[in-house]
Tab-separated table of C-alpha atoms in Angstrom:
chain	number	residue	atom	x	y	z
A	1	UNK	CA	21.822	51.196	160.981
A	2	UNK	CA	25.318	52.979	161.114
A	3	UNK	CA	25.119	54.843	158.080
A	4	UNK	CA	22.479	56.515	156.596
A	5	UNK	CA	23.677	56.078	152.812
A	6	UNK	CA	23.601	52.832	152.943
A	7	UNK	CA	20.549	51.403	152.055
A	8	UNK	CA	19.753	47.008	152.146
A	9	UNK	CA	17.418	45.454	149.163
A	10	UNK	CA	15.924	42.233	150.268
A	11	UNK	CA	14.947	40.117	147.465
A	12	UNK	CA	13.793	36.242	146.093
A	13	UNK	CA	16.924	34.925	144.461
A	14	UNK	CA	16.797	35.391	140.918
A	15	UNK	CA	20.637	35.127	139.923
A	16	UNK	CA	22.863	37.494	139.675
A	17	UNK	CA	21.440	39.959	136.699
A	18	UNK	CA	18.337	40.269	138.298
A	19	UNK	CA	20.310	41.386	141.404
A	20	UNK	CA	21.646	44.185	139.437
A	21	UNK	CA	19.060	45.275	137.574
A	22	UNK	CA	17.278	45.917	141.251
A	23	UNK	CA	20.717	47.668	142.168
A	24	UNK	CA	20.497	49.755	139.428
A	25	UNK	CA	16.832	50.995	139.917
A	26	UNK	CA	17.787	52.174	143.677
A	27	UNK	CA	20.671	53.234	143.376
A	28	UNK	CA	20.940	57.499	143.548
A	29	UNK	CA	24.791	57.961	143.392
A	30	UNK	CA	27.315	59.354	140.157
A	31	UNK	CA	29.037	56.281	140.157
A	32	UNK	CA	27.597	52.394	139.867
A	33	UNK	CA	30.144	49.865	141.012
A	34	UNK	CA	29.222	45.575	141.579
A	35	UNK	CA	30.795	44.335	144.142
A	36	UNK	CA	30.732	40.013	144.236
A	37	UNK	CA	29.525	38.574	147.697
A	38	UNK	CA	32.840	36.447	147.815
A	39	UNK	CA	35.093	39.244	146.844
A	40	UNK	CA	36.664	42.201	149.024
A	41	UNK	CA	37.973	45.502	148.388
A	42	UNK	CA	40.883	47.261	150.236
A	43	UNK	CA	39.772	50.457	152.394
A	44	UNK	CA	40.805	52.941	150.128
A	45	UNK	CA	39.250	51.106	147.037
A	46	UNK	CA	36.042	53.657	146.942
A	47	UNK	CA	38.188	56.560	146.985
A	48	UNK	CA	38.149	58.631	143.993
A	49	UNK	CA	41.134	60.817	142.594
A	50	UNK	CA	39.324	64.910	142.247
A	51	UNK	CA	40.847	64.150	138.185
A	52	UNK	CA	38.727	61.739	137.874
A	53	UNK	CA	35.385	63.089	138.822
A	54	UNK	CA	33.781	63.581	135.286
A	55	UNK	CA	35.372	60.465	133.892
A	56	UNK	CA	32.499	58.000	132.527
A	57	UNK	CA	34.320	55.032	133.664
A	58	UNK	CA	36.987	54.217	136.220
A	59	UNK	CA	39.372	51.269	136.186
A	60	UNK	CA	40.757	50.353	139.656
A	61	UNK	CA	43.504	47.929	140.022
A	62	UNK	CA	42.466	44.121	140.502
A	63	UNK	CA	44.226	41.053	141.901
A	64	UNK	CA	43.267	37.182	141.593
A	65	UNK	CA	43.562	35.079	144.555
A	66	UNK	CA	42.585	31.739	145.448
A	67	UNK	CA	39.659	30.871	147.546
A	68	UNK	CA	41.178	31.688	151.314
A	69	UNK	CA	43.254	34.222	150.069
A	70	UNK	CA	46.377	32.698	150.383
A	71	UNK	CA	47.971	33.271	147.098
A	72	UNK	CA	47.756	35.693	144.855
A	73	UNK	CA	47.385	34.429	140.737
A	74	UNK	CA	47.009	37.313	138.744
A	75	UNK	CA	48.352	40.675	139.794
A	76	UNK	CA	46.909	43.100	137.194
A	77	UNK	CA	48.316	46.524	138.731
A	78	UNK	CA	47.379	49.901	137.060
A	79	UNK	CA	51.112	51.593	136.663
A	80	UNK	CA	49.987	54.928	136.535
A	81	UNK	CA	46.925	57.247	137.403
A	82	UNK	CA	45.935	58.132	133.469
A	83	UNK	CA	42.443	59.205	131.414
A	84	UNK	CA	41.881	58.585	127.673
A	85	UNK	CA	39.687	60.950	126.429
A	86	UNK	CA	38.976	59.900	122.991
A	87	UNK	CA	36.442	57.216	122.110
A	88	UNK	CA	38.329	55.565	119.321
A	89	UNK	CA	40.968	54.746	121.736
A	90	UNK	CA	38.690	53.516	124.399
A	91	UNK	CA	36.920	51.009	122.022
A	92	UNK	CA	40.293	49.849	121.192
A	93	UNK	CA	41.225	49.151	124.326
A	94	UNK	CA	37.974	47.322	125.273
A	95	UNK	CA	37.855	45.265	122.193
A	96	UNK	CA	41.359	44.641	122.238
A	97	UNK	CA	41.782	43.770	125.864
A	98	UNK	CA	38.501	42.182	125.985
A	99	UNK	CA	37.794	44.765	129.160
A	100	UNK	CA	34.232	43.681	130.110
A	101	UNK	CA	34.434	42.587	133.771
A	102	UNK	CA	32.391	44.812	135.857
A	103	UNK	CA	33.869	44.292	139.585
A	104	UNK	CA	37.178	47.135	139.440
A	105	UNK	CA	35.353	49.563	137.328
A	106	UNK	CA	33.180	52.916	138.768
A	107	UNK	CA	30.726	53.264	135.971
A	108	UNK	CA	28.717	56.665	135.727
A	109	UNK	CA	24.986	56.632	135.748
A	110	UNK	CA	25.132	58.940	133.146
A	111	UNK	CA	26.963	55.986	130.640
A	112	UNK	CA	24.555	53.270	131.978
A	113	UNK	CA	21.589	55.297	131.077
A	114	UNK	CA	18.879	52.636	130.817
A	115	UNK	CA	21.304	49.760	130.168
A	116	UNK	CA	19.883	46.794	131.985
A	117	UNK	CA	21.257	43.452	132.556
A	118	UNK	CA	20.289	40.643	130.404
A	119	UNK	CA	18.678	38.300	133.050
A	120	UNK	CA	18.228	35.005	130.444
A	121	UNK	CA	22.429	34.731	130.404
A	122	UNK	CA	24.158	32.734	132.846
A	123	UNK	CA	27.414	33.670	131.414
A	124	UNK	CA	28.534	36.664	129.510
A	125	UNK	CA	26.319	38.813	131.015
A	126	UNK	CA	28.495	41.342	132.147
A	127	UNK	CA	30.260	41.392	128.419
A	128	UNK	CA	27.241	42.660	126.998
A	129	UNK	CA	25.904	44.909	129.627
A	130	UNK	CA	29.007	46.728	128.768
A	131	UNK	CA	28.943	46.545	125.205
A	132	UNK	CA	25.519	48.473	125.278
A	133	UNK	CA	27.340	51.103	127.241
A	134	UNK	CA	30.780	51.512	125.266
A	135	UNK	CA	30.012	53.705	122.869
A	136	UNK	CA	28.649	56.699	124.719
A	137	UNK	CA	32.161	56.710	126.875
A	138	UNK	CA	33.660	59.859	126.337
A	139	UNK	CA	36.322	59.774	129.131
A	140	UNK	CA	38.023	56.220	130.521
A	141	UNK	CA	40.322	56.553	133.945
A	142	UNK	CA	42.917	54.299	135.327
A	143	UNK	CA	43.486	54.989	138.871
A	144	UNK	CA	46.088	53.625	141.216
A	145	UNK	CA	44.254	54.173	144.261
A	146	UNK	CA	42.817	51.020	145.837
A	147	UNK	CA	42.292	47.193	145.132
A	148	UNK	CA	39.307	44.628	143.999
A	149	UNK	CA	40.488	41.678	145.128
A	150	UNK	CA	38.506	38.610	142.927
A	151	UNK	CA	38.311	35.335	144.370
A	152	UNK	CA	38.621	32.180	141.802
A	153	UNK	CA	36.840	29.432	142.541
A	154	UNK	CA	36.531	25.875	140.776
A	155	UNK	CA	33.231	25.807	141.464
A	156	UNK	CA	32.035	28.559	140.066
A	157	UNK	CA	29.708	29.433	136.955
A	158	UNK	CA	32.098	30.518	134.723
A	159	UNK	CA	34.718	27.764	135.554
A	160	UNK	CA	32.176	25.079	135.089
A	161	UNK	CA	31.014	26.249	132.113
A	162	UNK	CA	34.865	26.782	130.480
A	163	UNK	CA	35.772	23.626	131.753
A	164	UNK	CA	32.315	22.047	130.030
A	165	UNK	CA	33.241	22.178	126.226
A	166	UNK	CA	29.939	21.629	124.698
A	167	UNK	CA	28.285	24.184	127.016
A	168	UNK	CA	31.173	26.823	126.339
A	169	UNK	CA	31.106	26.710	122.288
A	170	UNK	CA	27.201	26.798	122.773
A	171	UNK	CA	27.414	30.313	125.056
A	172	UNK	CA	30.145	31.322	122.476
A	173	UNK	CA	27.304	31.013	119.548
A	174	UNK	CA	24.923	32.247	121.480
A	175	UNK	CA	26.485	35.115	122.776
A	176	UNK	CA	26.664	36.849	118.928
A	177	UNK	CA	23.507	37.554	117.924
A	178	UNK	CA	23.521	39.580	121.383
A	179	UNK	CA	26.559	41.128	120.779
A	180	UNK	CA	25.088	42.577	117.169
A	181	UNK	CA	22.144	43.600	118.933
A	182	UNK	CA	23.609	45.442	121.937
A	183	UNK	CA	25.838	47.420	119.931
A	184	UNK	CA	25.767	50.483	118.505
A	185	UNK	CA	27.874	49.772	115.105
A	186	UNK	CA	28.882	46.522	112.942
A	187	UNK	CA	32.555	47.658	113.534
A	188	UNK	CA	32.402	47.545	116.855
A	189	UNK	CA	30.539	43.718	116.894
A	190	UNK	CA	32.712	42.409	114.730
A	191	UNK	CA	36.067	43.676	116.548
A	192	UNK	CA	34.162	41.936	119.645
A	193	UNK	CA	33.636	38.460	117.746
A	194	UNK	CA	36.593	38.367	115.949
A	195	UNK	CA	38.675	39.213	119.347
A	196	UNK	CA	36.738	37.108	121.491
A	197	UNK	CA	34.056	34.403	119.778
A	198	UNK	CA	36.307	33.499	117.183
A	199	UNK	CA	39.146	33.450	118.725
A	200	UNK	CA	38.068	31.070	121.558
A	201	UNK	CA	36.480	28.704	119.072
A	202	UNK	CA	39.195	28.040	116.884
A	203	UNK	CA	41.181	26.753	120.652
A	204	UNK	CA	38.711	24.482	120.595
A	205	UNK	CA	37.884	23.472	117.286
A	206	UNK	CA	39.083	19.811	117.295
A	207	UNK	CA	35.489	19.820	119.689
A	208	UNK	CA	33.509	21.056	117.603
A	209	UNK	CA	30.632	19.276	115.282
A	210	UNK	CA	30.764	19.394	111.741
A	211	UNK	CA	27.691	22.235	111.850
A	212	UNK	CA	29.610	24.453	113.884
A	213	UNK	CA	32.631	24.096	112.469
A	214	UNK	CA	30.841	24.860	109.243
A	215	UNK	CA	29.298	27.856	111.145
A	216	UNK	CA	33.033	29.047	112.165
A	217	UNK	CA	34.173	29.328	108.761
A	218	UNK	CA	30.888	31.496	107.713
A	219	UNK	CA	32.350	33.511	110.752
A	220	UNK	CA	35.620	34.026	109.067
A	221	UNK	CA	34.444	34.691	105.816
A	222	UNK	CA	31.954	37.636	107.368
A	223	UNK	CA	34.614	39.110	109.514
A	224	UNK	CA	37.527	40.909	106.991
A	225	UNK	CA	40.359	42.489	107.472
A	226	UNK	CA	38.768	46.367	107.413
A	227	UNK	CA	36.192	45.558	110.231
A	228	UNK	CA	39.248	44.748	113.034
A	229	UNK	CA	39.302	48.418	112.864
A	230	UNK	CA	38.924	48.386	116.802
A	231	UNK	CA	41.413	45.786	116.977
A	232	UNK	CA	45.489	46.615	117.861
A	233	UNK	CA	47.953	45.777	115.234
A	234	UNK	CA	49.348	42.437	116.882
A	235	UNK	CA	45.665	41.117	117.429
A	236	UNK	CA	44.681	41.667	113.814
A	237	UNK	CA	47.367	39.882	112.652
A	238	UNK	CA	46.605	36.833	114.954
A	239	UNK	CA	43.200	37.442	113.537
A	240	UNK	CA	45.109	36.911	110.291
A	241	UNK	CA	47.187	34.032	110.863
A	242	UNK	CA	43.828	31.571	112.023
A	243	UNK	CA	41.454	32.584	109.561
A	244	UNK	CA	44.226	31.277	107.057
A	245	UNK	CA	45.770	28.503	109.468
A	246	UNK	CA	41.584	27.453	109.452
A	247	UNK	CA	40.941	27.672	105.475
């Protein structure tokens, strides 16, 4: 009623992809940005640098804090206002850093294209919405101007699920074929895997069955040393280190 840009969507609940995806199809700006229902920005957050304009993705500064907000648990502060402009580099740093969370980025409509939301995960949806996006990112800005402020809960998906082993390795599984899918190369799925999947499965191998630890070795055989091209130095090596520390 105040302001005519603003427009409401009223809707059955259908979770939180299904949320987007209706987002997305009404949505007429440059930039797409998800903000959670328990989060909160600061008032300069949706302020955009001019240098930033034609940048397909914008990175804002985010801080953790518990659920009333009063104290802070992660303070992840962008340093300096800077753009990478080459797409090697930007994979890197998304596969490296593991990058995926959607709520402190400005995403251009132009990179989502007709990217859609996966609507049958519960968890690691936003990971590979923005794996099917990646690759056509020609331009990746940090800015220093404003905060997403992301409240952690105990109750949440994500934390019950972690905190569920059997349900955790499952979505961990689950989550590759995906991953191959959504992607545009084998490179860049198998940086993702080895970075992430296999990674978190060999923490908690002692949990796992004798099929999937059978299935986590097939995973380090597939996954060699010339496809963690994507991957920094000091994460291939870690890479390294398990795949032998497992054999």
């Amino acid at each position: 009623k105040k302001d005519g840009r603003v427009k409401v969507v009223h809707k059955e609940n259908g979770g939180v992809s299904s949320a987007r995806n209706l987002g997305l199809k009404h949505a007429k700006g440059k930039f797409i940005l998800f903000i959670d229902a328990d989060d909160f920005i600061s008032k300069d957050y949706l302020n955009i640098d001019e240098k930033f304009y034609n940048c397909d993705i914008i990175e804002k500064s985010a801080i953790h804090v518990n659920s009333n907000n009063s104290r802070i648990l992660k303070y992840n502060k962008n340093k300096k206002s800077l753009i990478i402009n080459d797409n090697k580099s930007i994979l890197t740093y998304f596969v490296t850093n593991r990058t995926n969370a959607l709520w402190n980025k400005f995403i251009s409509r132009e990179a989502i294209g007709d990217s859609i939301f996966d609507e049958g995960l519960r968890v690691g949806e936003d990971f590979i919405f923005f794996t099917s996006l990646i690759h056509k990112v020609k331009s990746y800005g940090f800015s220093t101007t404003g905060n997403y402020y992301y409240r952690i809960h105990n109750l949440s998906i994500m934390q019950s699920t972690v905190n569920s082993k059997p349900q955790y390795i499952d979505n961990l599984y689950n989550l590759i074929p995906k991953i191959y899918s959504n992607s545009n190369s084998t490179l860049l799925a198998k940086g993702l895997i080895a970075r992430y999947n296999v990674v978190q499965l060999f923490r908690k191998k002692k949990y796992l069955n004798d099929r999937q630890r059978e299935q986590l070795n097939k995973l380090f055989n597939q996954i060699e040393y010339k496809d963690l091209y994507y991957l920094s130095l000091k994460w291939k090596f870690k890479f390294i280190i398990k795949k032998y520390q497992y054999k």
